[in-house]
Amino acid sequence: MTFNFKKILPHLAVIAVFIIAALAYFNPVLSGKKLYQNDIVQYKGNARQLIEHRAATGEELYWTDSVFGGMPTYQLGARYPYDFIDGLDRVLRFLPRPADYLFLYFFSFYMLMLVMRVNWKIGLLGALAFGFSTYLIIILGVGHNAKAHAIAYFPLVLSGILLVFQKRYLLGFIVTAVAMALELQANHPQMTYYLLLAVIILGVAYLVDAARKKVLPHYFKSIGIMTAAVLLALGTNAGNLLATSEYSQESTRGKSSLTINAQGEKIVPQTGLDYDYITQYSYGLSESLNLLVPRFAGGGSAARPDEDSNAVQFLTDQGLPKREVLGFINESVPLYWGDQIIVEAPPYLGIGVVFLAILALFLIKGRLRWWTSAVIILALLLSYGKNADWLTSFFIDVVPLYNKFRAVTSIQVLIELCVPILAVIGLWQFFNEKNTQETKAKALKYAGITLGGLLVILVAFGGQLFDFASPMDRYYLESEQLGVGFVDALRDDRFEVMRADVFRALLIVGIISAALFLLLKKKVSENLVLLVAGVVILFDLVSFNLNYVNSDDYVKASEYDNAHTKTQADEIAMQDAKNGDHYRVYDKLVNPFNSGRAPYFHKSIGGYHGAKPRRIQEISEFYLYDENGIAPVNRENIEILSMFNVRYIIDVEETGYVAQKNPMTLGNGWFVNELKVVENDNEEIMSLAELNGTQRAIIQKNQKDLLQLKTTHADSTSSIQLVDYDTQRLVYKSNNIQEGLAVFSEMYYPHGWKATVDGQETPIARVNYALRGIKVPAGSHEIVMSFEPQVVKTGSSIMLGSNILLFLIIIGGAFYRFKNKS
């Protein structure tokens, strides 16, 4: 067997182009700067305890008490033994972040093009077009790294599937197993779920094709091979998957037993997320056009009319100083008029890419056309959310797991995947000599008429077809100083930015169409057409993306690593912790349940996460929020804060930031003198309003029975002291003249925590809806609580076995191929 270096040279050159392109777009990272990603800043606040523990000890922390009163770290970046796929993933992401994810977009898509037997030059263009899709760049800008990570492996997973269907069974098995393992390693279940929907549709397309061609045995053999590969991939990620599955049942993504809300009104128990929460970000029907015309709906939420706009002119004509006008415009007047609450940027695909995709629909037939078309249509309809309630409600109510995910617009990632695939195949088929000149000419004509006609309609009749009205406009209409005249001027501005983008789109479509037409007439070469199309498409996408992610978004590494600002109030609240005390802080400077600021500095009952522990979320909704948002601290909710051992409340007053000491905090543990026994979660959470310091505890009957608790006692001599603190091991000394219920200000979690009294294991019950409680005999005792998650041990064993098996299959496959080649 001889090695042909010339054969791989073009592919090495392509990889070099990907590296250069990724570093060029995110070039400030080369000077040590970091892209400011808000979600990552919040994550670092949440995970600081984990990150610092790992750095200091080299060991992993599977429980943190710095966020939400305490939670597992399974969804905070925990690592697991024998996770060799993580090592492979880090090898592939060798560039500085976020250039590593952009490179991964390119690389993975290019692999798919090679599997589809597309010429490497066209594959290069397709990979760059895919990677520079506006949505894929924007999610990097805001810090949705896990989402970007998962999307990047979509094409690689499809590569393995196609290899199996191409009867390259062994290679297909290996690629599917490795790619799916990497996909799961990215740890974004929502994106993987969307990929599954696309794969199911692909499977249906192949099934119909197999039935028509009478090759069903091959089809079912392929399905079996792919199923085995996916099972092996699941095994290589068993640690994280099993732990996440366990935690999700206790999170806001799991089932709640509550049948009432904070107002005491009856509600239907949720088995997943609430409908309104799922559809909070729903794509507007007309907003779909921003896939083709980026500023059809005004652009992103932060887009504003410029100083030469009609809106500015209207206000200056009223005699207002231009400086004041521009200040008002920049602060309060959005160009965006779509349906979403907030949108960072439109999910622009690139008009040139869309044109080539439409061209493909007129050139290709069979399963690829039907698969991509079906996926695009389904993704678009589901992204409408509440604007397509008939379909959204069906999926929420009927389709398994769909109600576990929010932000329905995210499913448009499937459009971002399928449109570039079609574009590449369209160009490839146009170059293919098997298609007649007449077929190509008709396809070019129909694609031009379809897209060009739509763009012309938008220019000619857009003002009549759409009102360019935003919900914000009613505030301007109600203003005596602004009124109808200002709103009309603003809507004119919205129409004009849309029209400007349509003219740009027409120019791009015209250039690419002309190049393809000249190719038909044999006036230019395929390479020149590729060069023209590539330059136009990339200039269009990159220049637009730079409006949203550019050098202004970078900060010095030192600023990024210290993004959370410590106040004097934080210093005061931290003093006792420096002396070894263990307590919590309630930070009201921001929304405590939507910020990583507090856990960055303190042990907090708040935090920032898409899957919060369900019980702390429910307690916050019942006692810590009111109709205006975060409720003021009052007699009722101070009991809630006190049972979580909140010693300081950080707030802002006229004098500045303050750290108010809570005189009612209950400490690390206490005995109670009285029990209120309730039957269910409804009664338990409502009864928290009846807490009376250390005197009373609320417990459900089944939890009391678990402890075999007959009575409880506490008096002035009863005590519980925390004598040795470690995040995953807490040691207490207790003293009580009679048997009693000991309540601890630690979050109850039904898995992994073990309690012993003088070395004898004892059950842990849930008390006060969210805390831990145990029965302690009379006398003085040592109580130890330790976190020993069996799920991590089980998952790690499965991972070890699965990785060994995968390695043996890869080695065996390589040997088999080498032997056959020889």
Tab-separated table of N, CA, C and O in Angstrom, residues 228-281:
chain	number	residue	atom	x	y	z
A	228	ALA	N	-26.235	0.661	17.003
A	228	ALA	CA	-25.119	0.163	17.811
A	228	ALA	C	-24.081	1.252	18.030
A	228	ALA	O	-23.530	1.398	19.134
A	229	ALA	N	-23.811	2.039	16.990
A	229	ALA	CA	-22.834	3.121	17.106
A	229	ALA	C	-23.297	4.175	18.107
A	229	ALA	O	-22.506	4.669	18.927
A	230	VAL	N	-24.576	4.514	18.059
A	230	VAL	CA	-25.117	5.520	18.988
A	230	VAL	C	-25.094	4.992	20.417
A	230	VAL	O	-24.759	5.724	21.356
A	231	LEU	N	-25.413	3.703	20.592
A	231	LEU	CA	-25.365	3.122	21.938
A	231	LEU	C	-23.950	3.169	22.496
A	231	LEU	O	-23.739	3.454	23.689
A	232	LEU	N	-22.970	2.901	21.644
A	232	LEU	CA	-21.577	2.979	22.079
A	232	LEU	C	-21.208	4.418	22.437
A	232	LEU	O	-20.512	4.663	23.430
A	233	ALA	N	-21.683	5.382	21.637
A	233	ALA	CA	-21.437	6.793	21.932
A	233	ALA	C	-22.071	7.195	23.257
A	233	ALA	O	-21.478	7.944	24.044
A	234	LEU	N	-23.266	6.693	23.506
A	234	LEU	CA	-23.918	6.959	24.794
A	234	LEU	C	-23.080	6.415	25.943
A	234	LEU	O	-22.931	7.056	26.993
A	235	GLY	N	-22.514	5.225	25.729
A	235	GLY	CA	-21.669	4.638	26.762
A	235	GLY	C	-20.440	5.467	27.061
A	235	GLY	O	-20.037	5.594	28.226
A	236	THR	N	-19.833	6.047	26.043
A	236	THR	CA	-18.628	6.860	26.265
A	236	THR	C	-18.936	8.157	27.006
A	236	THR	O	-18.034	8.824	27.501
A	237	ASN	N	-20.214	8.516	27.080
A	237	ASN	CA	-20.636	9.719	27.801
A	237	ASN	C	-21.541	9.388	28.978
A	237	ASN	O	-22.284	10.251	29.473
A	238	ALA	N	-21.494	8.154	29.435
A	238	ALA	CA	-22.442	7.692	30.447
A	238	ALA	C	-22.378	8.503	31.734
A	238	ALA	O	-23.418	8.750	32.366
A	239	GLY	N	-21.200	8.915	32.140
A	239	GLY	CA	-21.082	9.672	33.386
A	239	GLY	C	-21.943	10.911	33.376
A	239	GLY	O	-22.778	11.136	34.264
A	240	ASN	N	-21.762	11.726	32.356
A	240	ASN	CA	-22.528	12.971	32.263
A	240	ASN	C	-24.008	12.701	31.988
A	240	ASN	O	-24.888	13.352	32.555
A	241	LEU	N	-24.298	11.744	31.111
A	241	LEU	CA	-25.686	11.480	30.742
A	241	LEU	C	-26.503	10.962	31.922
A	241	LEU	O	-27.629	11.408	32.158
A	242	LEU	N	-25.956	10.019	32.664
A	242	LEU	CA	-26.683	9.477	33.810
A	242	LEU	C	-26.858	10.530	34.904
A	242	LEU	O	-27.927	10.644	35.513
A	243	ALA	N	-25.798	11.302	35.141
A	243	ALA	CA	-25.872	12.336	36.169
A	243	ALA	C	-26.865	13.426	35.783
A	243	ALA	O	-27.645	13.905	36.606
A	244	THR	N	-26.835	13.814	34.505
A	244	THR	CA	-27.766	14.836	34.030
A	244	THR	C	-29.200	14.340	34.103
A	244	THR	O	-30.107	15.092	34.491
A	245	SER	N	-29.420	13.085	33.729
A	245	SER	CA	-30.763	12.513	33.804
A	245	SER	C	-31.270	12.521	35.241
A	245	SER	O	-32.434	12.851	35.503
A	246	GLU	N	-30.401	12.170	36.159
A	246	GLU	CA	-30.776	12.180	37.576
A	246	GLU	C	-31.127	13.589	38.044
A	246	GLU	O	-32.165	13.818	38.674
A	247	TYR	N	-30.250	14.545	37.717
A	247	TYR	CA	-30.469	15.918	38.180
A	247	TYR	C	-31.694	16.556	37.531
A	247	TYR	O	-32.426	17.321	38.173
A	248	SER	N	-31.942	16.238	36.265
A	248	SER	CA	-33.037	16.902	35.551
A	248	SER	C	-34.379	16.652	36.235
A	248	SER	O	-35.275	17.502	36.185
A	249	GLN	N	-34.520	15.499	36.896
A	249	GLN	CA	-35.777	15.214	37.599
A	249	GLN	C	-35.985	16.149	38.784
A	249	GLN	O	-37.124	16.368	39.220
A	250	GLU	N	-34.895	16.696	39.317
A	250	GLU	CA	-34.988	17.609	40.458
A	250	GLU	C	-34.885	19.070	40.027
A	250	GLU	O	-34.895	19.958	40.879
A	251	SER	N	-34.799	19.304	38.724
A	251	SER	CA	-34.630	20.662	38.215
A	251	SER	C	-35.943	21.196	37.660
A	251	SER	O	-36.965	20.509	37.650
A	252	THR	N	-35.897	22.412	37.174
A	252	THR	CA	-37.089	23.012	36.566
A	252	THR	C	-37.500	22.302	35.292
A	252	THR	O	-38.593	22.547	34.774
A	253	ARG	N	-36.620	21.446	34.752
A	253	ARG	CA	-36.981	20.666	33.566
A	253	ARG	C	-37.750	19.393	33.930
A	253	ARG	O	-38.257	18.704	33.054
A	254	GLY	N	-37.796	19.062	35.221
A	254	GLY	CA	-38.490	17.871	35.657
A	254	GLY	C	-39.933	18.153	36.049
A	254	GLY	O	-40.428	19.279	35.955
A	255	LYS	N	-40.612	17.132	36.537
A	255	LYS	CA	-42.036	17.248	36.873
A	255	LYS	C	-42.213	17.859	38.253
A	255	LYS	O	-41.577	17.456	39.219
A	256	SER	N	-43.101	18.830	38.347
A	256	SER	CA	-43.440	19.444	39.625
A	256	SER	C	-44.711	18.803	40.165
A	256	SER	O	-45.620	18.442	39.419
A	257	SER	N	-44.777	18.671	41.495
A	257	SER	CA	-45.972	18.118	42.126
A	257	SER	C	-46.956	19.204	42.533
A	257	SER	O	-48.046	18.894	43.013
A	258	LEU	N	-46.566	20.451	42.385
A	258	LEU	CA	-47.444	21.548	42.794
A	258	LEU	C	-48.641	21.658	41.859
A	258	LEU	O	-48.494	21.608	40.631
A	259	THR	N	-49.804	21.823	42.442
A	259	THR	CA	-51.019	22.053	41.646
A	259	THR	C	-51.619	23.417	41.957
A	259	THR	O	-52.766	23.687	41.620
A	260	ILE	N	-50.847	24.277	42.625
A	260	ILE	CA	-51.255	25.657	42.882
A	260	ILE	C	-50.091	26.567	42.551
A	260	ILE	O	-48.935	26.147	42.523
A	261	ASN	N	-50.404	27.841	42.305
A	261	ASN	CA	-49.344	28.828	42.094
A	261	ASN	C	-49.188	29.689	43.343
A	261	ASN	O	-49.821	29.435	44.382
A	262	ALA	N	-48.354	30.693	43.255
A	262	ALA	CA	-48.054	31.527	44.420
A	262	ALA	C	-49.283	32.262	44.941
A	262	ALA	O	-49.327	32.659	46.109
A	263	GLN	N	-50.269	32.460	44.080
A	263	GLN	CA	-51.503	33.129	44.498
A	263	GLN	C	-52.532	32.146	45.054
A	263	GLN	O	-53.643	32.539	45.427
A	264	GLY	N	-52.173	30.864	45.116
A	264	GLY	CA	-53.079	29.853	45.619
A	264	GLY	C	-54.076	29.350	44.606
A	264	GLY	O	-54.977	28.575	44.931
A	265	GLU	N	-53.903	29.754	43.343
A	265	GLU	CA	-54.824	29.343	42.290
A	265	GLU	C	-54.447	27.967	41.768
A	265	GLU	O	-53.273	27.604	41.703
A	266	LYS	N	-55.451	27.191	41.361
A	266	LYS	CA	-55.214	25.855	40.841
A	266	LYS	C	-54.510	25.923	39.486
A	266	LYS	O	-54.851	26.748	38.632
A	267	ILE	N	-53.514	25.062	39.303
A	267	ILE	CA	-52.812	24.971	38.031
A	267	ILE	C	-52.655	23.494	37.679
A	267	ILE	O	-52.790	22.613	38.533
A	268	VAL	N	-52.367	23.235	36.419
A	268	VAL	CA	-52.097	21.865	35.977
A	268	VAL	C	-50.626	21.564	36.263
A	268	VAL	O	-49.750	22.344	35.883
A	269	PRO	N	-50.311	20.469	36.958
A	269	PRO	CA	-48.902	20.149	37.246
A	269	PRO	C	-48.080	20.064	35.973
A	269	PRO	O	-48.528	19.519	34.958
A	270	GLN	N	-46.888	20.627	36.008
A	270	GLN	CA	-46.029	20.657	34.835
A	270	GLN	C	-45.154	19.414	34.789
A	270	GLN	O	-44.538	19.033	35.782
A	271	THR	N	-45.111	18.760	33.623
A	271	THR	CA	-44.172	17.655	33.412
A	271	THR	C	-42.918	18.149	32.708
A	271	THR	O	-41.995	17.392	32.474
A	272	GLY	N	-42.901	19.398	32.354
A	272	GLY	CA	-41.748	20.022	31.709
A	272	GLY	C	-41.851	21.514	31.940
A	272	GLY	O	-42.379	21.970	32.954
A	273	LEU	N	-41.388	22.276	30.980
A	273	LEU	CA	-41.441	23.728	31.104
A	273	LEU	C	-42.844	24.239	30.763
A	273	LEU	O	-43.603	23.605	30.038
A	274	ASP	N	-43.157	25.411	31.283
A	274	ASP	CA	-44.436	26.053	31.038
A	274	ASP	C	-44.543	26.516	29.582
A	274	ASP	O	-43.556	26.947	28.988
A	275	TYR	N	-45.745	26.433	29.011
A	275	TYR	CA	-45.966	26.815	27.610
A	275	TYR	C	-45.463	28.231	27.339
A	275	TYR	O	-44.774	28.476	26.336
A	276	ASP	N	-45.806	29.172	28.204
A	276	ASP	CA	-45.403	30.565	27.986
A	276	ASP	C	-43.890	30.714	28.037
A	276	ASP	O	-43.314	31.530	27.306
A	277	TYR	N	-43.246	29.936	28.906
A	277	TYR	CA	-41.790	29.993	29.013
A	277	TYR	C	-41.141	29.390	27.768
A	277	TYR	O	-40.160	29.927	27.240
A	278	ILE	N	-41.703	28.275	27.295
A	278	ILE	CA	-41.172	27.624	26.093
A	278	ILE	C	-41.265	28.558	24.890
A	278	ILE	O	-40.342	28.659	24.083
A	279	THR	N	-42.399	29.256	24.764
A	279	THR	CA	-42.671	30.069	23.570
A	279	THR	C	-42.375	31.551	23.778
A	279	THR	O	-42.799	32.378	22.983
A	280	GLN	N	-41.661	31.865	24.843
A	280	GLN	CA	-41.367	33.272	25.132
A	280	GLN	C	-40.675	33.958	23.957
A	280	GLN	O	-40.938	35.113	23.642
A	281	TYR	N	-39.773	33.228	23.325
A	281	TYR	CA	-39.103	33.744	22.132
A	281	TYR	C	-39.681	33.016	20.924
A	281	TYR	O	-39.231	31.929	20.576
